[in-house]
Coordinates of C-alpha atoms in Angstrom, one line a residue:
Chain A
X23 CA 104.6 93.6 89.8
X24 CA 104.8 96.0 86.8
X25 CA 102.1 95.7 84.4
X26 CA 104.8 97.0 81.7
X27 CA 108.1 95.5 81.9
X28 CA 110.9 97.1 80.3
X29 CA 114.3 95.8 79.1
X30 CA 117.0 96.2 79.5
X31 CA 116.8 98.4 82.6
X32 CA 120.4 99.8 81.9
X33 CA 122.0 99.9 78.4
X34 CA 125.4 101.4 77.6
X35 CA 126.8 101.8 74.0
X36 CA 129.4 103.7 72.4
X37 CA 128.3 106.8 70.1
X38 CA 127.5 105.4 66.6
X39 CA 126.0 102.4 67.8
X40 CA 122.4 101.2 67.2
X41 CA 120.2 100.0 70.5
X42 CA 116.7 98.7 70.9
X43 CA 114.4 99.0 74.0
X44 CA 111.4 96.5 74.6
X45 CA 108.3 97.3 76.5
X46 CA 106.0 94.1 77.2
X47 CA 102.9 93.4 78.7
X48 CA 100.2 90.8 79.3
X49 CA 97.6 93.5 78.9
X50 CA 96.1 95.6 75.9
X51 CA 96.3 99.1 75.9
X52 CA 94.5 101.8 73.6
X53 CA 97.4 103.7 73.3
X54 CA 101.0 103.2 74.3
X55 CA 103.6 106.6 74.9
X56 CA 107.3 106.8 74.9
X57 CA 108.8 109.3 77.2
X58 CA 112.7 110.5 77.7
X59 CA 113.4 112.0 81.5
X60 CA 116.5 113.7 82.3
X61 CA 117.8 114.0 86.0
X62 CA 115.6 116.0 88.3
X63 CA 113.3 116.9 85.3
X64 CA 109.7 115.4 84.4
X65 CA 109.4 113.0 81.6
X66 CA 109.1 114.4 78.0
X67 CA 107.1 113.2 75.7
X68 CA 108.4 111.5 72.5
X69 CA 105.4 109.8 70.8
X70 CA 102.4 108.2 70.8
X71 CA 101.3 104.9 69.1
X72 CA 97.5 103.9 68.8
X73 CA 97.5 101.2 66.1
X74 CA 98.3 98.0 66.3
X75 CA 101.4 97.2 64.1
X76 CA 102.0 101.2 64.0
X77 CA 105.5 102.2 63.1
X78 CA 106.7 105.9 63.8
X79 CA 109.8 107.2 62.8
X80 CA 111.0 110.4 64.7
X81 CA 114.5 111.3 63.0
X82 CA 116.8 108.6 64.4
X83 CA 114.4 107.1 66.6
X84 CA 111.7 104.2 65.3
X85 CA 109.0 103.2 67.2
X86 CA 106.8 100.1 66.8
X87 CA 103.3 99.1 68.5
X88 CA 103.1 95.3 68.4
X89 CA 99.9 94.1 66.4
X90 CA 98.4 93.0 69.5
X91 CA 98.9 96.6 71.5
X92 CA 100.7 94.6 74.3
X93 CA 104.1 95.6 73.4
X94 CA 106.4 98.0 71.7
X95 CA 109.9 98.7 70.9
X96 CA 112.2 101.9 70.7
X97 CA 115.1 101.5 68.1
X98 CA 117.7 104.4 68.3
X99 CA 120.0 104.5 65.1
X100 CA 123.3 105.8 65.0
X101 CA 123.2 106.9 68.7
X102 CA 124.8 110.0 70.1
X103 CA 125.4 111.1 73.9
X104 CA 122.7 113.6 73.7
X105 CA 120.4 110.2 73.7
X106 CA 121.4 109.8 77.3
X107 CA 118.6 109.4 79.6
X108 CA 115.8 107.5 81.0
X109 CA 113.7 106.0 78.5
X110 CA 109.8 105.1 80.0
X111 CA 107.1 103.6 78.1
X112 CA 103.6 104.3 79.5
X113 CA 100.2 102.5 78.4
X114 CA 96.9 104.0 78.6
X115 CA 93.9 101.5 78.8
X116 CA 91.3 104.1 77.8
X117 CA 91.2 107.5 76.3
X118 CA 91.8 110.0 79.8
X119 CA 92.5 107.2 81.5
X120 CA 95.3 107.0 84.0
X121 CA 98.9 106.1 82.5
X122 CA 100.9 103.0 83.3
X123 CA 104.5 103.4 83.5
X124 CA 107.2 100.6 82.8
X125 CA 110.2 100.7 85.1
X126 CA 112.5 102.7 82.8
X127 CA 115.7 102.1 80.4
X128 CA 118.5 104.0 81.6
X129 CA 120.7 104.5 78.4
X130 CA 124.1 105.9 78.7
X131 CA 125.9 106.8 75.1
X132 CA 129.6 107.3 75.4
X133 CA 131.4 109.7 73.2
Chain B
X5 CA 102.2 129.2 76.2
X6 CA 103.1 128.2 79.7
X7 CA 104.1 124.5 80.1
X8 CA 102.9 122.8 83.6
X9 CA 104.4 124.5 86.7
X10 CA 105.1 123.0 90.1
X11 CA 106.2 124.2 93.3
X12 CA 108.2 123.9 95.3
X13 CA 111.2 122.5 93.2
X14 CA 112.7 120.8 96.7
X15 CA 111.1 120.0 100.1
X16 CA 112.6 118.5 103.1
X17 CA 110.5 117.3 105.8
X18 CA 110.7 114.8 108.9
X19 CA 108.8 112.0 109.4
X20 CA 104.9 112.8 110.8
X21 CA 104.8 116.0 109.2
X22 CA 102.5 117.1 106.5
X23 CA 103.2 118.5 102.8
X24 CA 101.4 120.2 100.2
X25 CA 102.7 120.4 96.6
X26 CA 101.2 122.7 93.7
X27 CA 100.7 122.4 90.2
X28 CA 99.3 124.6 87.4
X29 CA 98.5 122.9 84.2
X30 CA 99.4 123.9 80.8
X31 CA 97.4 126.6 79.1
X32 CA 93.9 125.0 77.9
X33 CA 94.0 122.0 80.1
X34 CA 91.5 120.9 82.4
X35 CA 92.5 117.7 83.8
X36 CA 95.3 117.0 86.5
X37 CA 97.0 113.9 87.1
X38 CA 99.6 113.1 90.1
X39 CA 102.2 110.8 90.0
X40 CA 105.0 109.4 92.4
X41 CA 108.4 108.7 91.3
X42 CA 110.5 106.5 93.3
X43 CA 114.5 106.8 92.8
X44 CA 115.5 104.4 90.1
X45 CA 111.6 103.4 89.0
X46 CA 109.0 104.6 86.7
X47 CA 105.9 106.9 87.9
X48 CA 103.0 105.5 89.7
X49 CA 99.8 107.1 89.5
X50 CA 98.2 108.6 92.4
X51 CA 95.2 110.1 91.1
X52 CA 93.5 112.6 88.9
X53 CA 91.4 115.7 89.2
X54 CA 88.7 116.6 86.6
X55 CA 86.1 119.2 87.3
X56 CA 87.5 120.0 90.7
X57 CA 86.7 116.1 91.8
X58 CA 88.8 113.0 91.8
X59 CA 88.2 111.3 88.7
X60 CA 90.4 108.2 89.5
X61 CA 92.9 107.1 91.9
X62 CA 95.7 104.5 92.4
X63 CA 97.0 102.3 94.9
X64 CA 97.8 104.8 97.6
X65 CA 96.7 105.1 101.1
X66 CA 94.2 108.0 102.4
X67 CA 97.2 110.1 103.5
X68 CA 97.4 111.2 100.3
X69 CA 94.8 113.6 99.1
X70 CA 94.2 116.2 96.2
X71 CA 92.2 119.0 95.4
X72 CA 91.5 120.8 92.5
X73 CA 90.7 124.5 91.9
X74 CA 88.2 126.6 89.7
X75 CA 91.1 127.5 87.4
X76 CA 92.1 124.0 87.2
X77 CA 95.3 124.2 89.4
X78 CA 95.9 121.4 91.6
X79 CA 97.3 120.6 95.1
X80 CA 98.6 117.4 96.6
X81 CA 98.8 116.8 100.4
X82 CA 100.5 113.8 102.1
X83 CA 99.9 113.7 106.0
X84 CA 101.8 111.7 108.2
X85 CA 105.3 111.4 106.2
X86 CA 106.8 108.2 106.2
X87 CA 110.6 107.5 104.9
X88 CA 109.1 105.9 102.1
X89 CA 107.0 109.0 100.6
X90 CA 110.8 110.4 100.0
X91 CA 110.4 110.5 96.1
X92 CA 109.9 113.0 92.9
X93 CA 106.4 114.1 92.8
X94 CA 105.1 114.8 89.1
X95 CA 102.0 116.3 88.4
X96 CA 100.7 116.1 84.1
X97 CA 97.8 117.9 82.9
X98 CA 95.6 117.0 79.8
X99 CA 92.4 118.0 78.2
X100 CA 89.2 116.0 78.6
X101 CA 86.1 116.6 76.2
X102 CA 83.1 114.2 77.4
X103 CA 85.4 111.9 79.3
X104 CA 87.9 111.2 76.7
X105 CA 91.2 112.7 76.4
X106 CA 91.9 115.0 73.1
X107 CA 95.8 115.4 74.3
X108 CA 98.3 113.4 75.7
X109 CA 99.6 114.2 79.1
X110 CA 101.9 116.8 79.6
X111 CA 104.4 116.4 82.7
X112 CA 105.7 119.3 84.8
X113 CA 109.4 119.1 86.2
X114 CA 108.6 117.3 89.6
X115 CA 108.7 118.5 93.2
X116 CA 111.6 116.6 94.9
X117 CA 110.4 115.4 98.6
X118 CA 112.9 114.1 101.1
X119 CA 111.3 112.7 104.4
X120 CA 114.1 112.5 107.0

């Protein structure tokens, strides 16, 4: 049983469209990270959110941490083929603690 | 500034064999965590090493063991390999100060282990 549930598992969209990936849990996390992983490579950190209700923007990517620090979302505006990859959310229950990952959302942006 | 490095990149073993994977942390980091990522899934935490000791452990059998050296590099050992051990093994490094992380975890490229 995944402690962190990501949805959808797979998303295929056309270039220029918007997309949202969700990460939900019944547990509270002290922080939550979003990673993107390319085939054959390790996850690369996109953002860390630590405060309930926090919103962070990274160019066309917007990350939100739920008020109760149990859920998060990643929104991509005007997706580009370079956004294609596996998006992973990971929660940390205490600073320096192990990361608990969601199952990942595979995003395919077609030109 | 070197990032996290892992070796080897790929490895093929047969059932029952033993394997050792290696990781060098990012410069300035003192903590190494190991994760197993099966195909199509998110990474699962195996264990974390700090000050040459296992600090935390996930739900993995004793066949999985590790070591951290004085230079902070680490090894992951898996004995009596099973087909189900086939996965991408990821190493992540971070910095702990008085037990708390002062930096996020940075991941290496992983070692792809195939067990036949």
